[in-house]
Short mmCIF file of C-alpha atoms in Angstrom, two decimals:
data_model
loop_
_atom_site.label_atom_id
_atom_site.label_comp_id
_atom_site.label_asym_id
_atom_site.label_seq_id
_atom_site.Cartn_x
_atom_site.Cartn_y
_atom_site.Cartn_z
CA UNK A 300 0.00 0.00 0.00
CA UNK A 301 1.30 3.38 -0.51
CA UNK A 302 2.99 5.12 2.45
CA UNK A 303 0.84 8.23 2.56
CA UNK A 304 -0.34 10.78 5.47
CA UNK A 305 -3.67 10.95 5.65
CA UNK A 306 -5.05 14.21 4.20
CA UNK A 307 -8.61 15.50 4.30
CA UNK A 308 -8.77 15.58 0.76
CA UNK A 309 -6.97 12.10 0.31
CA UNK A 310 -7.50 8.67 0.57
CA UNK A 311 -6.28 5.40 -0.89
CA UNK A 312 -8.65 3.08 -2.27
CA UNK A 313 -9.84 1.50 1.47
CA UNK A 314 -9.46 4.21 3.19
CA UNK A 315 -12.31 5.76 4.51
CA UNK A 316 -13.71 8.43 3.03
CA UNK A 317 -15.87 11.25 4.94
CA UNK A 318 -19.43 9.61 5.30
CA UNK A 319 -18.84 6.68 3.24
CA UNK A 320 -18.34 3.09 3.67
CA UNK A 321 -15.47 1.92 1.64
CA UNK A 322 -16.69 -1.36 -0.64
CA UNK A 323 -14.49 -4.04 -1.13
CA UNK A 324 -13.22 -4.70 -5.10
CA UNK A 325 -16.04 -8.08 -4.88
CA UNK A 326 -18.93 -5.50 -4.04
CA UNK A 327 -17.72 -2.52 -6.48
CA UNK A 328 -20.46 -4.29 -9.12
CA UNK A 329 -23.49 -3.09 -7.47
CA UNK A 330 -22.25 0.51 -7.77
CA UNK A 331 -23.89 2.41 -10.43
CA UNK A 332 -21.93 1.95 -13.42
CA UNK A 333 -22.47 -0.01 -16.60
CA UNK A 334 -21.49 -3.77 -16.45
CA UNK A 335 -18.57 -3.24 -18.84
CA UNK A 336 -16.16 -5.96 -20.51
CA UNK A 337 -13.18 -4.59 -22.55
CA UNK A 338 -10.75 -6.32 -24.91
CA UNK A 339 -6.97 -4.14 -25.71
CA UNK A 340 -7.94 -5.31 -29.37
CA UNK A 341 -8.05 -1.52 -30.10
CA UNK A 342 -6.30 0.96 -32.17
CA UNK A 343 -2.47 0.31 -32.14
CA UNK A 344 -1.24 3.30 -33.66
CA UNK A 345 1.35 5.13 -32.41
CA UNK A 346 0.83 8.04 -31.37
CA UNK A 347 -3.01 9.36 -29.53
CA UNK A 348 -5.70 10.68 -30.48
CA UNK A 349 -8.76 12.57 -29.12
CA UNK A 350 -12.50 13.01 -29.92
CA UNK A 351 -15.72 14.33 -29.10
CA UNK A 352 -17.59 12.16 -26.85
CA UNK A 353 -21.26 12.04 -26.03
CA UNK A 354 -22.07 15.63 -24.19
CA UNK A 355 -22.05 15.09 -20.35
CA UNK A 356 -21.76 17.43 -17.40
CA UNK A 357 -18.85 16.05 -15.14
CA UNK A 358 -18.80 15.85 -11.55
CA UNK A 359 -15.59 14.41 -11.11
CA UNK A 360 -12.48 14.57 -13.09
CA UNK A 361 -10.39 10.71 -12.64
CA UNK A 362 -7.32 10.80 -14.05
CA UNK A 363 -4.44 8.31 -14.75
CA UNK A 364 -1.13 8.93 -12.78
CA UNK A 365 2.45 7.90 -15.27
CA UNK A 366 1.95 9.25 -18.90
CA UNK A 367 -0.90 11.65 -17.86
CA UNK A 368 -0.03 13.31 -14.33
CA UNK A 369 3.46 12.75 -14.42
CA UNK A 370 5.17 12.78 -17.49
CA UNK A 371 6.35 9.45 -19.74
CA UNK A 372 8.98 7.34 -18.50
CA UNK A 373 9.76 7.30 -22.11
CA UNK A 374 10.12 11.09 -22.48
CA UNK A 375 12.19 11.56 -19.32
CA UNK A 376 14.73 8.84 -21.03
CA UNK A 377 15.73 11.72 -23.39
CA UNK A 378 17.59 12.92 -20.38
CA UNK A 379 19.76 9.65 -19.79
CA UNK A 380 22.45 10.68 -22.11
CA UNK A 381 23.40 13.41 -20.27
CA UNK A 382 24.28 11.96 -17.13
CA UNK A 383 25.21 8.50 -18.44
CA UNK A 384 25.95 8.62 -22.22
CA UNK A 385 26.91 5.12 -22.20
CA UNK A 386 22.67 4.72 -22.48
CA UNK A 387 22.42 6.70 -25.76
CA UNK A 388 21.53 2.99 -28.29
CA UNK A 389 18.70 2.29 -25.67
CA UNK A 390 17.05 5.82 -25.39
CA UNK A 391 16.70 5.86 -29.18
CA UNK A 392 14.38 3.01 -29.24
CA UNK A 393 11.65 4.73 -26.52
CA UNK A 394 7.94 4.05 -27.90
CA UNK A 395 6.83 6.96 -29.54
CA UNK A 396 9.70 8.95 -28.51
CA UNK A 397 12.95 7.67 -29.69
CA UNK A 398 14.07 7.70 -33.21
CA UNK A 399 14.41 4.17 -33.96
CA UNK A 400 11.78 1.53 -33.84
CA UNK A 401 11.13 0.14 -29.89
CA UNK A 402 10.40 -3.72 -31.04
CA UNK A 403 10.14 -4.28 -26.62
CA UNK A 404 7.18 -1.40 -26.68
CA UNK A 405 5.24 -3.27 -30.00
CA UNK A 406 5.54 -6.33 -28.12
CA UNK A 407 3.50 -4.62 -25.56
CA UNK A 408 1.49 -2.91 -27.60
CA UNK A 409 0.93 -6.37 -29.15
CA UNK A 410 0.04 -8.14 -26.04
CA UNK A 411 2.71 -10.09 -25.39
CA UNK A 412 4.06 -8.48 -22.61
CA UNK A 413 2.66 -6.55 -19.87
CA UNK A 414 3.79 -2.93 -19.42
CA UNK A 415 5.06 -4.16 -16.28
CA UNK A 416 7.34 -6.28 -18.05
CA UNK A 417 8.37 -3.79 -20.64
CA UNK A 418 9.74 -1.72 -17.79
CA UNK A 419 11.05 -4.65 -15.63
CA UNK A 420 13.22 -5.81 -18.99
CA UNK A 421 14.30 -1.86 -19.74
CA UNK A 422 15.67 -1.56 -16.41
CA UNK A 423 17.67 -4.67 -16.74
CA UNK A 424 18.89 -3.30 -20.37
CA UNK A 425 19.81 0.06 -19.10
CA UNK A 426 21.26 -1.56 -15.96
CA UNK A 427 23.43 -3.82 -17.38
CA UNK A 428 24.93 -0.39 -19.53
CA UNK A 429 26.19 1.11 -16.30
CA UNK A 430 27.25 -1.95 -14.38
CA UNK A 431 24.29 -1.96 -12.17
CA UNK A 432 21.71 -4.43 -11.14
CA UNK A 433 18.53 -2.42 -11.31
CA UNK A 434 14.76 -3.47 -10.86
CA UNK A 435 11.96 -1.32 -12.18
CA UNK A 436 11.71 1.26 -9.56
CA UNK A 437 15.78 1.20 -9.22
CA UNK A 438 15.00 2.08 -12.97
CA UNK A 439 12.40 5.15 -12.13
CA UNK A 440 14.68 6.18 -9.05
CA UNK A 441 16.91 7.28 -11.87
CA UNK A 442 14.46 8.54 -14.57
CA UNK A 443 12.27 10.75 -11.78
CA UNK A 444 15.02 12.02 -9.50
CA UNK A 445 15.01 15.76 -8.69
CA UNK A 446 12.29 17.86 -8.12
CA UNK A 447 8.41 17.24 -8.77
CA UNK A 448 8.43 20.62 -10.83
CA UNK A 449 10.39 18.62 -13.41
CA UNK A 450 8.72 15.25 -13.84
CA UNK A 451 4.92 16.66 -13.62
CA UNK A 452 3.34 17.59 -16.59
CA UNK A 453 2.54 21.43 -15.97
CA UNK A 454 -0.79 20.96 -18.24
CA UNK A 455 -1.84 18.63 -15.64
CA UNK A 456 -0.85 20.59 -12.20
CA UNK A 457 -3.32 23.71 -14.11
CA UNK A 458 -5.89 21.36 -14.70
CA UNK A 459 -6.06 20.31 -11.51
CA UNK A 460 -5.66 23.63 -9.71
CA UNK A 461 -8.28 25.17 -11.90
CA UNK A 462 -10.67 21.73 -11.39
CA UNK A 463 -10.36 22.21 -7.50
CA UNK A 464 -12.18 25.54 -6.72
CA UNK A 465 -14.98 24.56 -9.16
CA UNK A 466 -16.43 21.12 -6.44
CA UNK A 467 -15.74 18.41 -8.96
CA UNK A 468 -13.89 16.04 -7.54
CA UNK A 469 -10.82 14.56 -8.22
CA UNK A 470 -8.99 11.50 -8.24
CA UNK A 471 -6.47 9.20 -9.35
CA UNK A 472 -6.71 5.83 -11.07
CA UNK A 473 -3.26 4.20 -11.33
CA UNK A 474 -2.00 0.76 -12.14
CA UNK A 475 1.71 1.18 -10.63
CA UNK A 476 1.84 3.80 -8.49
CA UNK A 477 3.91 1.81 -5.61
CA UNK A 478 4.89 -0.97 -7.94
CA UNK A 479 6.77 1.42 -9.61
CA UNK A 480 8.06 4.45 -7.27
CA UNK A 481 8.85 4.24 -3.47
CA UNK A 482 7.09 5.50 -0.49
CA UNK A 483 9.97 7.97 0.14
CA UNK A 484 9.16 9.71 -3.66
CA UNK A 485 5.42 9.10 -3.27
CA UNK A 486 5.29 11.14 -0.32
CA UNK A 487 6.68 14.66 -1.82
CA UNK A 488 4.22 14.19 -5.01
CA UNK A 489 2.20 16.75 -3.36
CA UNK A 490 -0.16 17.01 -6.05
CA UNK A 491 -1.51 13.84 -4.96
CA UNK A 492 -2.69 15.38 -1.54
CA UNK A 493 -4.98 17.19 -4.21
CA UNK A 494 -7.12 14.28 -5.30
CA UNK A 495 -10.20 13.31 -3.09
CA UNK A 496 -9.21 9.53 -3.78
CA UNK A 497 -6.93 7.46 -5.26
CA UNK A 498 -7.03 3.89 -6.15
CA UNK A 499 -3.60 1.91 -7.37
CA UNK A 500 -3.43 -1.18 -8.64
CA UNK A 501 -0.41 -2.16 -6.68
CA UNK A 502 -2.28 -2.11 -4.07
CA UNK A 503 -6.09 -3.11 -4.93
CA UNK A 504 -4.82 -6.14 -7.27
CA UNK A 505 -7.08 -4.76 -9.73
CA UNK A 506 -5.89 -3.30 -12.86
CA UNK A 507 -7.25 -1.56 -15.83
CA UNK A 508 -8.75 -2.07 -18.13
CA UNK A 509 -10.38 -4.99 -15.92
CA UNK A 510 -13.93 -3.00 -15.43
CA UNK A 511 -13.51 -3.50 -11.94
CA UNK A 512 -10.53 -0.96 -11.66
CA UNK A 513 -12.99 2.00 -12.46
CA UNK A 514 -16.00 0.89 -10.32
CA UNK A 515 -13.68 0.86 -7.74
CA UNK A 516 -12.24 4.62 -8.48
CA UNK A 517 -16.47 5.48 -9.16
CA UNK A 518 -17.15 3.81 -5.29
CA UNK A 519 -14.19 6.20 -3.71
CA UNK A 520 -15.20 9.34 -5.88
CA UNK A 521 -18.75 8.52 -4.07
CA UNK A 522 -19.73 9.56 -8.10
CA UNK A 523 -21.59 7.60 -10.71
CA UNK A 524 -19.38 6.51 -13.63
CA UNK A 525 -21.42 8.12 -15.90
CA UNK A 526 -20.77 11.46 -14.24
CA UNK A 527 -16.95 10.81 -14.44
CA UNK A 528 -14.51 12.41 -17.29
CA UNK A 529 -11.49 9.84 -17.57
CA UNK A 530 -7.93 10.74 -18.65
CA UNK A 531 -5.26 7.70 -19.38
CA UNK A 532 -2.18 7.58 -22.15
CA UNK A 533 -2.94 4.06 -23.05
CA UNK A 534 -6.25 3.54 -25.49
CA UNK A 535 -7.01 0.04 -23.93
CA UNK A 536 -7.67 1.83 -20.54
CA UNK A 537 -10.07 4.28 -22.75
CA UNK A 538 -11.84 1.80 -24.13
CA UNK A 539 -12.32 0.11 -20.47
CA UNK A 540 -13.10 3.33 -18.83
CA UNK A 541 -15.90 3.65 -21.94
CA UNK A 542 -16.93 0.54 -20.57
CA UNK A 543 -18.82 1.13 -17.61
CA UNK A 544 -19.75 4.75 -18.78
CA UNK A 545 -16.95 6.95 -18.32
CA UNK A 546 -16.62 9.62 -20.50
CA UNK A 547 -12.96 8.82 -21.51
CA UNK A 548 -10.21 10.64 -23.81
CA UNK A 549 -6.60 9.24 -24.67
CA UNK A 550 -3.92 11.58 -24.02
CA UNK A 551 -1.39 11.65 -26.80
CA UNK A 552 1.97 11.63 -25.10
CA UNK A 553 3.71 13.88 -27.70
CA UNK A 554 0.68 16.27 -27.43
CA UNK A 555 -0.58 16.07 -24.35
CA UNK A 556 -2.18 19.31 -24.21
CA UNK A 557 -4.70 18.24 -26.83
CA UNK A 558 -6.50 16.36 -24.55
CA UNK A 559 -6.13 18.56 -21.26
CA UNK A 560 -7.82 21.29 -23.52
CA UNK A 561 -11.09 18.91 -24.34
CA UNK A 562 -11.11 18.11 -20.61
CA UNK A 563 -11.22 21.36 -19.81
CA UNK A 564 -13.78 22.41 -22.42
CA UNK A 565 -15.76 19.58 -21.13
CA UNK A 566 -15.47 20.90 -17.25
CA UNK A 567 -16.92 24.42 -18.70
CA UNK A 568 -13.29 25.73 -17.96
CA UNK A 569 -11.50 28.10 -20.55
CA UNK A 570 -8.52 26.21 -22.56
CA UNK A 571 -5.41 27.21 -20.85
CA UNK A 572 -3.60 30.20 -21.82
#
């Protein structure tokens, strides 16, 4: 489980929240979402894209954490060189970042690893370059050291300051959150104490796009899923968040701002300067 403080505005997935009963993930199908079932047999393109969904008034804003919140691991490899140039061949194969073709990422994409793995196996590569023996969040120590200021996307931290005053809640719905970063880093991500709840796989055992995942996130929001606007980088997480009602938009991670511009038209909030 995450090592958080409690915060008034915070709580992990069975935590309580003020005047609710937390449900456990076997009772999450009663809440008052859609019974959804998702396949990742979706658009593989590289690259995102964002649309016009059906026309809904939001009353809570959920969004993912890695990709969307904070920014790519993938983009934050283009910094590797720098400190340790001996990584250059790897950080030109990063997904949609690098400049040659990531054949670890399409096997992802294709299903025949988990993103978990890709990570786990990247760590390793990049490891083995500097004479280490890394894991995945030995791997993320590295790529997200330094300040917050530099790893958050600064479309998201305006979002989210401009969503706060308006009474739509928000929250966080992440698959990796401790599997990937320590308690240590967790704890200075202060834009987490922003979020009225946040649900991590690593900790629930439920991941998206399992349909589960975002009745869960709906139960701790205390919001119906069809009153929820959904953020995530990855389109099979879309597609599940569709599932059970969400309004849901794919952020492109190149253009990221293309997205955090519909959600904001959506929340009745002006497009960021």
């Amino acid at each position: 489980m995450p090592m958080f403080r409690r915060r008034e505005r915070y709580a992990p997935a069975n935590a309580r929240l003020p005047g609710r009963t937390p449900r456990s993930v076997a009772s999450v199908s009663r809440s008052p979402c859609h019974e959804g079932r998702v396949t990742k047999a979706v658009s593989r393109r590289r690259g995102g894209h964002v649309t016009e969904q059906a026309e809904r008034v939001p009353e809570a804003l959920l969004l993912d954490f890695g990709g969307v919140v904070l920014r790519s691991g993938h983009d934050l490899m283009g910094r590797l060189p720098a400190r340790h140039p001996a990584t250059t061949p790897v950080v030109e194969r990063r997904g949609d970042f690098g400049s040659e073709p990531d054949e670890l990422w399409e096997r992802m994409l294709r299903e025949e690893i988990s993103e978990r793995d890709y990570w786990s196996l990247r760590a390793r590569e990049v490891g083995d370059m500097l004479g280490r023996d890394w894991d995945t969040r030995d791997f993320m120590a590295e790529l997200y050291a330094g300040p917050p200021s530099g790893v958050l996307h600064p479309d998201a931290l305006d979002l989210v300051a401009d969503v706060r005053p308006t009474g739509v809640r928000l929250g966080v719905l992440t698959n990796d959150l401790a599997a990937f970063h320590g308690p240590e880093w967790i704890e200075q991500m202060d834009i987490l104490r922003e979020m009225d709840a946040i649900v991590d796989g690593s900790a629930t055992g439920v991941l998206k796009p399992d349909p589960r995942a975002y009745r869960l996130a709906a139960e701790a929001l205390g919001t119906p899923c069809d009153r929820i606007l959904f953020l995530d980088d990855m389109p099979w997480n879309v597609a599940g968040a569709r599932s059970v009602g969400m309004t849901a938009h794919q952020v492109d991670l190149t253009r990221p701002v293309a997205a955090f511009d519909l959600a904001r038209r959506q929340l009745g909030l002006d497009a960021a300067a």
